[in-house]
Amino acid sequence: MNSEAAAPPALLLVSEPRLREEIRRIAAAADRRVEDRALPLGRHTWLGASLVLLDSAAARACAAARCIRRPGVVLVTEGEAGLLDWQTATAIGAEQVIALPESAEALIAAFAAYTQRGSGNGVVVAVAGACGGAGASTLAAAIARTAAAHRCRERTLLVDAAPFGGGLDLLLGLEQTPGPRWPDLAIEAGRVSAAALHAALPGVRGVTVLACARTTSEPVPPAPAIRAVLEAAHGSGDFLVADLSTERGPHTDQLLDAADLVVLITPATLRATAAAEPTVAHIRGRNPNVALIVRGPSPGGLRADDIAEALGIPLLFAMRPQPGLARRLENGTLPLRRHDPLRRAAERVLTVAARSEVVPSTRRREAALASAPKPTAAEHEPRDRRAVVGARR
């Protein structure tokens, strides 16, 4: 087998046995590997394949699931393609429609053209708050700033998905900086250029910021615009951090679906823990890769690990209070000194997000969460298990 066959296998989503066997025969002749998978698919499986081969039924299902558009998608048919096949190919963004067995040479050429991993190696981290004032926006901004400082990717994009949160541009002192906000974003044919996006948006310290507007009657980012930004970030390999805060809706659902890691931040209080329970249920309904950050102080003595146990999600970090943080944020500065709790929390998130990126299966991504360094005893608040048990009830 030649060296090109070491590339990721082609993804085979074909239900008809004869057509599937014909594809396997052609793949063997082309010295290429194919892997049968069933729907629904995870994002990593869809984007990580060197080539995606699907029939019309699978293509319709993938289009309905709003699979991210990517290069190297081929619709295969048994015999000549009909009008419905061509319409389906357009809906999923297929680059070719190949009729078998007549066009076997075209499929061999497609195998040869896509020997490397598919594009879409961007990383998405979504940050949600258990309740208002949990600190999701501040944490999202800190993660983005830290990712840019560590050069996790060539470009870092901070996306504001909390239209009633006052705007991430205000949090970062960019409210007077010119550049488009969500309502100003021009989306043509459902696509946006990542390079043009980064060039136009305001930014600070290597972070491009796409903020919500404060003076509009329609502040919620439209779902097609969210999808276009996600596709651009994935395709260009960006590091995207999304601030969901406590928002729910079609726009946040898309970000949850696309996220490599969802971080839930909660204050160490009984009421916040109770509020976090339905939030965790909602997030897990869309993405199993969720971890917890608990922010002190703990007025009632709740321990971070007990809160995580009550919510049934891994504890990523327990943040001690950071003196002076609120005052500096009010002045438009985000302090991220080396030993600040906020920076340490952001670095813990980046560690887990990086591990999640290279392990495509859900089970192994969960293992990455479990293997993350645990908070030390000094980072915890005093124990009070009875309060947490009360929250579970």
PDB file of N, CA, C and O in Angstrom, residues 339-392:
ATOM      1  N   HIS A 339      -0.394  34.371  37.721  1.00  0.00           N
ATOM      2  CA  HIS A 339      -0.990  33.550  38.770  1.00  0.00           C
ATOM      3  C   HIS A 339      -2.426  33.947  39.092  1.00  0.00           C
ATOM      4  O   HIS A 339      -2.982  33.473  40.078  1.00  0.00           O
ATOM      5  N   ASP A 340      -3.025  34.785  38.277  1.00  0.00           N
ATOM      6  CA  ASP A 340      -4.423  35.156  38.500  1.00  0.00           C
ATOM      7  C   ASP A 340      -5.329  33.932  38.337  1.00  0.00           C
ATOM      8  O   ASP A 340      -5.135  33.134  37.401  1.00  0.00           O
ATOM      9  N   PRO A 341      -6.319  33.752  39.204  1.00  0.00           N
ATOM     10  CA  PRO A 341      -7.248  32.622  39.047  1.00  0.00           C
ATOM     11  C   PRO A 341      -7.913  32.583  37.677  1.00  0.00           C
ATOM     12  O   PRO A 341      -8.119  31.502  37.115  1.00  0.00           O
ATOM     13  N   LEU A 342      -8.233  33.758  37.121  1.00  0.00           N
ATOM     14  CA  LEU A 342      -8.906  33.796  35.822  1.00  0.00           C
ATOM     15  C   LEU A 342      -8.001  33.247  34.727  1.00  0.00           C
ATOM     16  O   LEU A 342      -8.447  32.470  33.868  1.00  0.00           O
ATOM     17  N   ARG A 343      -6.736  33.620  34.738  1.00  0.00           N
ATOM     18  CA  ARG A 343      -5.817  33.098  33.731  1.00  0.00           C
ATOM     19  C   ARG A 343      -5.591  31.597  33.917  1.00  0.00           C
ATOM     20  O   ARG A 343      -5.530  30.851  32.937  1.00  0.00           O
ATOM     21  N   ARG A 344      -5.482  31.149  35.154  1.00  0.00           N
ATOM     22  CA  ARG A 344      -5.271  29.718  35.390  1.00  0.00           C
ATOM     23  C   ARG A 344      -6.472  28.908  34.914  1.00  0.00           C
ATOM     24  O   ARG A 344      -6.319  27.821  34.360  1.00  0.00           O
ATOM     25  N   ALA A 345      -7.678  29.450  35.121  1.00  0.00           N
ATOM     26  CA  ALA A 345      -8.879  28.769  34.623  1.00  0.00           C
ATOM     27  C   ALA A 345      -8.864  28.695  33.105  1.00  0.00           C
ATOM     28  O   ALA A 345      -9.182  27.653  32.508  1.00  0.00           O
ATOM     29  N   ALA A 346      -8.483  29.810  32.452  1.00  0.00           N
ATOM     30  CA  ALA A 346      -8.427  29.826  30.986  1.00  0.00           C
ATOM     31  C   ALA A 346      -7.407  28.826  30.468  1.00  0.00           C
ATOM     32  O   ALA A 346      -7.659  28.118  29.480  1.00  0.00           O
ATOM     33  N   GLU A 347      -6.265  28.738  31.109  1.00  0.00           N
ATOM     34  CA  GLU A 347      -5.239  27.790  30.664  1.00  0.00           C
ATOM     35  C   GLU A 347      -5.693  26.352  30.844  1.00  0.00           C
ATOM     36  O   GLU A 347      -5.378  25.484  30.024  1.00  0.00           O
ATOM     37  N   ARG A 348      -6.467  26.082  31.908  1.00  0.00           N
ATOM     38  CA  ARG A 348      -7.000  24.724  32.092  1.00  0.00           C
ATOM     39  C   ARG A 348      -7.964  24.369  30.963  1.00  0.00           C
ATOM     40  O   ARG A 348      -7.961  23.251  30.455  1.00  0.00           O
ATOM     41  N   VAL A 349      -8.780  25.332  30.557  1.00  0.00           N
ATOM     42  CA  VAL A 349      -9.706  25.099  29.440  1.00  0.00           C
ATOM     43  C   VAL A 349      -8.934  24.812  28.162  1.00  0.00           C
ATOM     44  O   VAL A 349      -9.273  23.884  27.415  1.00  0.00           O
ATOM     45  N   LEU A 350      -7.887  25.577  27.891  1.00  0.00           N
ATOM     46  CA  LEU A 350      -7.106  25.371  26.671  1.00  0.00           C
ATOM     47  C   LEU A 350      -6.452  24.004  26.658  1.00  0.00           C
ATOM     48  O   LEU A 350      -6.356  23.361  25.608  1.00  0.00           O
ATOM     49  N   THR A 351      -5.993  23.539  27.813  1.00  0.00           N
ATOM     50  CA  THR A 351      -5.373  22.215  27.886  1.00  0.00           C
ATOM     51  C   THR A 351      -6.352  21.127  27.462  1.00  0.00           C
ATOM     52  O   THR A 351      -6.034  20.258  26.650  1.00  0.00           O
ATOM     53  N   VAL A 352      -7.563  21.195  27.986  1.00  0.00           N
ATOM     54  CA  VAL A 352      -8.562  20.180  27.663  1.00  0.00           C
ATOM     55  C   VAL A 352      -9.053  20.324  26.230  1.00  0.00           C
ATOM     56  O   VAL A 352      -9.256  19.340  25.520  1.00  0.00           O
ATOM     57  N   ALA A 353      -9.241  21.558  25.759  1.00  0.00           N
ATOM     58  CA  ALA A 353      -9.696  21.775  24.378  1.00  0.00           C
ATOM     59  C   ALA A 353      -8.679  21.228  23.388  1.00  0.00           C
ATOM     60  O   ALA A 353      -9.045  20.648  22.360  1.00  0.00           O
ATOM     61  N   ALA A 354      -7.393  21.399  23.681  1.00  0.00           N
ATOM     62  CA  ALA A 354      -6.358  20.883  22.785  1.00  0.00           C
ATOM     63  C   ALA A 354      -6.380  19.366  22.746  1.00  0.00           C
ATOM     64  O   ALA A 354      -6.232  18.749  21.696  1.00  0.00           O
ATOM     65  N   ARG A 355      -6.594  18.738  23.880  1.00  0.00           N
ATOM     66  CA  ARG A 355      -6.687  17.268  23.901  1.00  0.00           C
ATOM     67  C   ARG A 355      -7.910  16.788  23.159  1.00  0.00           C
ATOM     68  O   ARG A 355      -7.888  15.792  22.445  1.00  0.00           O
ATOM     69  N   SER A 356      -9.022  17.511  23.322  1.00  0.00           N
ATOM     70  CA  SER A 356     -10.250  17.108  22.644  1.00  0.00           C
ATOM     71  C   SER A 356     -10.104  17.185  21.141  1.00  0.00           C
ATOM     72  O   SER A 356     -10.682  16.394  20.402  1.00  0.00           O
ATOM     73  N   GLU A 357      -9.295  18.141  20.662  1.00  0.00           N
ATOM     74  CA  GLU A 357      -9.179  18.354  19.218  1.00  0.00           C
ATOM     75  C   GLU A 357      -8.557  17.154  18.517  1.00  0.00           C
ATOM     76  O   GLU A 357      -8.903  16.827  17.393  1.00  0.00           O
ATOM     77  N   VAL A 358      -7.635  16.474  19.179  1.00  0.00           N
ATOM     78  CA  VAL A 358      -6.900  15.421  18.491  1.00  0.00           C
ATOM     79  C   VAL A 358      -7.492  14.043  18.721  1.00  0.00           C
ATOM     80  O   VAL A 358      -6.979  13.056  18.224  1.00  0.00           O
ATOM     81  N   VAL A 359      -8.570  13.919  19.516  1.00  0.00           N
ATOM     82  CA  VAL A 359      -9.195  12.623  19.726  1.00  0.00           C
ATOM     83  C   VAL A 359     -10.640  12.710  19.268  1.00  0.00           C
ATOM     84  O   VAL A 359     -11.467  13.320  19.912  1.00  0.00           O
ATOM     85  N   PRO A 360     -10.981  12.129  18.105  1.00  0.00           N
ATOM     86  CA  PRO A 360     -12.279  12.388  17.516  1.00  0.00           C
ATOM     87  C   PRO A 360     -13.455  11.730  18.201  1.00  0.00           C
ATOM     88  O   PRO A 360     -14.562  12.186  18.066  1.00  0.00           O
ATOM     89  N   SER A 361     -13.272  10.637  18.917  1.00  0.00           N
ATOM     90  CA  SER A 361     -14.437   9.943  19.446  1.00  0.00           C
ATOM     91  C   SER A 361     -14.924  10.596  20.727  1.00  0.00           C
ATOM     92  O   SER A 361     -14.155  11.164  21.501  1.00  0.00           O
ATOM     93  N   THR A 362     -16.238  10.522  20.960  1.00  0.00           N
ATOM     94  CA  THR A 362     -16.821  11.096  22.161  1.00  0.00           C
ATOM     95  C   THR A 362     -16.228  10.464  23.401  1.00  0.00           C
ATOM     96  O   THR A 362     -15.936  11.150  24.382  1.00  0.00           O
ATOM     97  N   ARG A 363     -16.039   9.145  23.393  1.00  0.00           N
ATOM     98  CA  ARG A 363     -15.512   8.469  24.575  1.00  0.00           C
ATOM     99  C   ARG A 363     -14.134   8.999  24.925  1.00  0.00           C
ATOM    100  O   ARG A 363     -13.824   9.260  26.073  1.00  0.00           O
ATOM    101  N   ARG A 364     -13.293   9.217  23.934  1.00  0.00           N
ATOM    102  CA  ARG A 364     -11.950   9.693  24.211  1.00  0.00           C
ATOM    103  C   ARG A 364     -11.937  11.168  24.570  1.00  0.00           C
ATOM    104  O   ARG A 364     -11.091  11.631  25.327  1.00  0.00           O
ATOM    105  N   ARG A 365     -12.883  11.946  24.061  1.00  0.00           N
ATOM    106  CA  ARG A 365     -12.963  13.333  24.486  1.00  0.00           C
ATOM    107  C   ARG A 365     -13.365  13.401  25.951  1.00  0.00           C
ATOM    108  O   ARG A 365     -12.859  14.210  26.715  1.00  0.00           O
ATOM    109  N   GLU A 366     -14.290  12.518  26.358  1.00  0.00           N
ATOM    110  CA  GLU A 366     -14.649  12.476  27.767  1.00  0.00           C
ATOM    111  C   GLU A 366     -13.460  12.042  28.610  1.00  0.00           C
ATOM    112  O   GLU A 366     -13.274  12.501  29.739  1.00  0.00           O
ATOM    113  N   ALA A 367     -12.632  11.132  28.060  1.00  0.00           N
ATOM    114  CA  ALA A 367     -11.432  10.724  28.782  1.00  0.00           C
ATOM    115  C   ALA A 367     -10.469  11.890  28.942  1.00  0.00           C
ATOM    116  O   ALA A 367      -9.783  12.019  29.958  1.00  0.00           O
ATOM    117  N   ALA A 368     -10.429  12.767  27.939  1.00  0.00           N
ATOM    118  CA  ALA A 368      -9.562  13.948  28.050  1.00  0.00           C
ATOM    119  C   ALA A 368     -10.023  14.844  29.189  1.00  0.00           C
ATOM    120  O   ALA A 368      -9.205  15.399  29.927  1.00  0.00           O
ATOM    121  N   LEU A 369     -11.337  14.971  29.355  1.00  0.00           N
ATOM    122  CA  LEU A 369     -11.852  15.751  30.473  1.00  0.00           C
ATOM    123  C   LEU A 369     -11.480  15.099  31.797  1.00  0.00           C
ATOM    124  O   LEU A 369     -11.047  15.755  32.738  1.00  0.00           O
ATOM    125  N   ALA A 370     -11.633  13.768  31.846  1.00  0.00           N
ATOM    126  CA  ALA A 370     -11.354  13.068  33.096  1.00  0.00           C
ATOM    127  C   ALA A 370      -9.884  13.121  33.467  1.00  0.00           C
ATOM    128  O   ALA A 370      -9.525  13.101  34.644  1.00  0.00           O
ATOM    129  N   SER A 371      -9.001  13.171  32.456  1.00  0.00           N
ATOM    130  CA  SER A 371      -7.565  13.149  32.722  1.00  0.00           C
ATOM    131  C   SER A 371      -6.978  14.524  32.945  1.00  0.00           C
ATOM    132  O   SER A 371      -5.787  14.655  33.192  1.00  0.00           O
ATOM    133  N   ALA A 372      -7.810  15.585  32.845  1.00  0.00           N
ATOM    134  CA  ALA A 372      -7.287  16.935  33.074  1.00  0.00           C
ATOM    135  C   ALA A 372      -6.817  17.062  34.510  1.00  0.00           C
ATOM    136  O   ALA A 372      -7.383  16.453  35.425  1.00  0.00           O
ATOM    137  N   PRO A 373      -5.762  17.847  34.759  1.00  0.00           N
ATOM    138  CA  PRO A 373      -5.278  18.029  36.130  1.00  0.00           C
ATOM    139  C   PRO A 373      -6.392  18.520  37.029  1.00  0.00           C
ATOM    140  O   PRO A 373      -7.124  19.437  36.692  1.00  0.00           O
ATOM    141  N   LYS A 374      -6.539  17.872  38.191  1.00  0.00           N
ATOM    142  CA  LYS A 374      -7.605  18.224  39.110  1.00  0.00           C
ATOM    143  C   LYS A 374      -7.202  19.397  39.999  1.00  0.00           C
ATOM    144  O   LYS A 374      -6.032  19.585  40.296  1.00  0.00           O
ATOM    145  N   PRO A 375      -8.174  20.204  40.430  1.00  0.00           N
ATOM    146  CA  PRO A 375      -7.856  21.291  41.342  1.00  0.00           C
ATOM    147  C   PRO A 375      -7.252  20.759  42.626  1.00  0.00           C
ATOM    148  O   PRO A 375      -7.637  19.691  43.110  1.00  0.00           O
ATOM    149  N   THR A 376      -6.304  21.473  43.175  1.00  0.00           N
ATOM    150  CA  THR A 376      -5.697  21.061  44.425  1.00  0.00           C
ATOM    151  C   THR A 376      -6.627  21.374  45.580  1.00  0.00           C
ATOM    152  O   THR A 376      -7.573  22.148  45.465  1.00  0.00           O
ATOM    153  N   ALA A 377      -6.332  20.758  46.719  1.00  0.00           N
ATOM    154  CA  ALA A 377      -7.186  20.968  47.884  1.00  0.00           C
ATOM    155  C   ALA A 377      -7.222  22.434  48.279  1.00  0.00           C
ATOM    156  O   ALA A 377      -8.227  22.949  48.770  1.00  0.00           O
ATOM    157  N   ALA A 378      -6.114  23.150  48.046  1.00  0.00           N
ATOM    158  CA  ALA A 378      -6.052  24.562  48.415  1.00  0.00           C
ATOM    159  C   ALA A 378      -6.990  25.416  47.586  1.00  0.00           C
ATOM    160  O   ALA A 378      -7.340  26.526  47.980  1.00  0.00           O
ATOM    161  N   GLU A 379      -7.429  24.906  46.434  1.00  0.00           N
ATOM    162  CA  GLU A 379      -8.317  25.677  45.572  1.00  0.00           C
ATOM    163  C   GLU A 379      -9.780  25.513  45.951  1.00  0.00           C
ATOM    164  O   GLU A 379     -10.640  26.200  45.429  1.00  0.00           O
ATOM    165  N   HIS A 380     -10.077  24.555  46.855  1.00  0.00           N
ATOM    166  CA  HIS A 380     -11.458  24.297  47.226  1.00  0.00           C
ATOM    167  C   HIS A 380     -11.896  25.176  48.390  1.00  0.00           C
ATOM    168  O   HIS A 380     -11.096  25.612  49.211  1.00  0.00           O
ATOM    169  N   GLU A 381     -13.194  25.375  48.479  1.00  0.00           N
ATOM    170  CA  GLU A 381     -13.785  26.012  49.640  1.00  0.00           C
ATOM    171  C   GLU A 381     -14.158  24.929  50.656  1.00  0.00           C
ATOM    172  O   GLU A 381     -14.156  23.742  50.334  1.00  0.00           O
ATOM    173  N   PRO A 382     -14.505  25.298  51.891  1.00  0.00           N
ATOM    174  CA  PRO A 382     -14.867  24.297  52.897  1.00  0.00           C
ATOM    175  C   PRO A 382     -16.048  23.448  52.446  1.00  0.00           C
ATOM    176  O   PRO A 382     -16.899  23.882  51.674  1.00  0.00           O
ATOM    177  N   ARG A 383     -16.099  22.236  52.955  1.00  0.00           N
ATOM    178  CA  ARG A 383     -17.114  21.258  52.547  1.00  0.00           C
ATOM    179  C   ARG A 383     -18.432  21.474  53.286  1.00  0.00           C
ATOM    180  O   ARG A 383     -18.460  21.753  54.464  1.00  0.00           O
ATOM    181  N   ASP A 384     -19.515  21.358  52.549  1.00  0.00           N
ATOM    182  CA  ASP A 384     -20.837  21.316  53.150  1.00  0.00           C
ATOM    183  C   ASP A 384     -21.717  20.480  52.231  1.00  0.00           C
ATOM    184  O   ASP A 384     -22.408  20.988  51.364  1.00  0.00           O
ATOM    185  N   ARG A 385     -21.677  19.164  52.407  1.00  0.00           N
ATOM    186  CA  ARG A 385     -22.357  18.244  51.490  1.00  0.00           C
ATOM    187  C   ARG A 385     -23.877  18.374  51.610  1.00  0.00           C
ATOM    188  O   ARG A 385     -24.593  18.168  50.643  1.00  0.00           O
ATOM    189  N   ARG A 386     -24.378  18.716  52.771  1.00  0.00           N
ATOM    190  CA  ARG A 386     -25.826  18.754  52.937  1.00  0.00           C
ATOM    191  C   ARG A 386     -26.483  19.779  52.032  1.00  0.00           C
ATOM    192  O   ARG A 386     -27.548  19.534  51.473  1.00  0.00           O
ATOM    193  N   ALA A 387     -25.820  20.914  51.852  1.00  0.00           N
ATOM    194  CA  ALA A 387     -26.378  21.953  50.978  1.00  0.00           C
ATOM    195  C   ALA A 387     -26.440  21.477  49.545  1.00  0.00           C
ATOM    196  O   ALA A 387     -27.394  21.748  48.820  1.00  0.00           O
ATOM    197  N   VAL A 388     -25.394  20.761  49.097  1.00  0.00           N
ATOM    198  CA  VAL A 388     -25.375  20.281  47.730  1.00  0.00           C
ATOM    199  C   VAL A 388     -26.426  19.216  47.509  1.00  0.00           C
ATOM    200  O   VAL A 388     -27.128  19.187  46.489  1.00  0.00           O
ATOM    201  N   VAL A 389     -26.591  18.317  48.483  1.00  0.00           N
ATOM    202  CA  VAL A 389     -27.634  17.298  48.371  1.00  0.00           C
ATOM    203  C   VAL A 389     -28.992  17.975  48.283  1.00  0.00           C
ATOM    204  O   VAL A 389     -29.871  17.576  47.510  1.00  0.00           O
ATOM    205  N   GLY A 390     -29.163  19.063  49.042  1.00  0.00           N
ATOM    206  CA  GLY A 390     -30.423  19.800  48.964  1.00  0.00           C
ATOM    207  C   GLY A 390     -30.648  20.377  47.596  1.00  0.00           C
ATOM    208  O   GLY A 390     -31.771  20.397  47.094  1.00  0.00           O
ATOM    209  N   ALA A 391     -29.571  20.812  46.943  1.00  0.00           N
ATOM    210  CA  ALA A 391     -29.691  21.362  45.596  1.00  0.00           C
ATOM    211  C   ALA A 391     -30.126  20.294  44.616  1.00  0.00           C
ATOM    212  O   ALA A 391     -30.893  20.549  43.693  1.00  0.00           O
ATOM    213  N   ARG A 392     -29.662  19.062  44.811  1.00  0.00           N
ATOM    214  CA  ARG A 392     -30.029  17.980  43.887  1.00  0.00           C
ATOM    215  C   ARG A 392     -31.508  17.667  44.000  1.00  0.00           C
ATOM    216  O   ARG A 392     -32.134  17.246  43.053  1.00  0.00           O
TER     217      ARG A 392
END
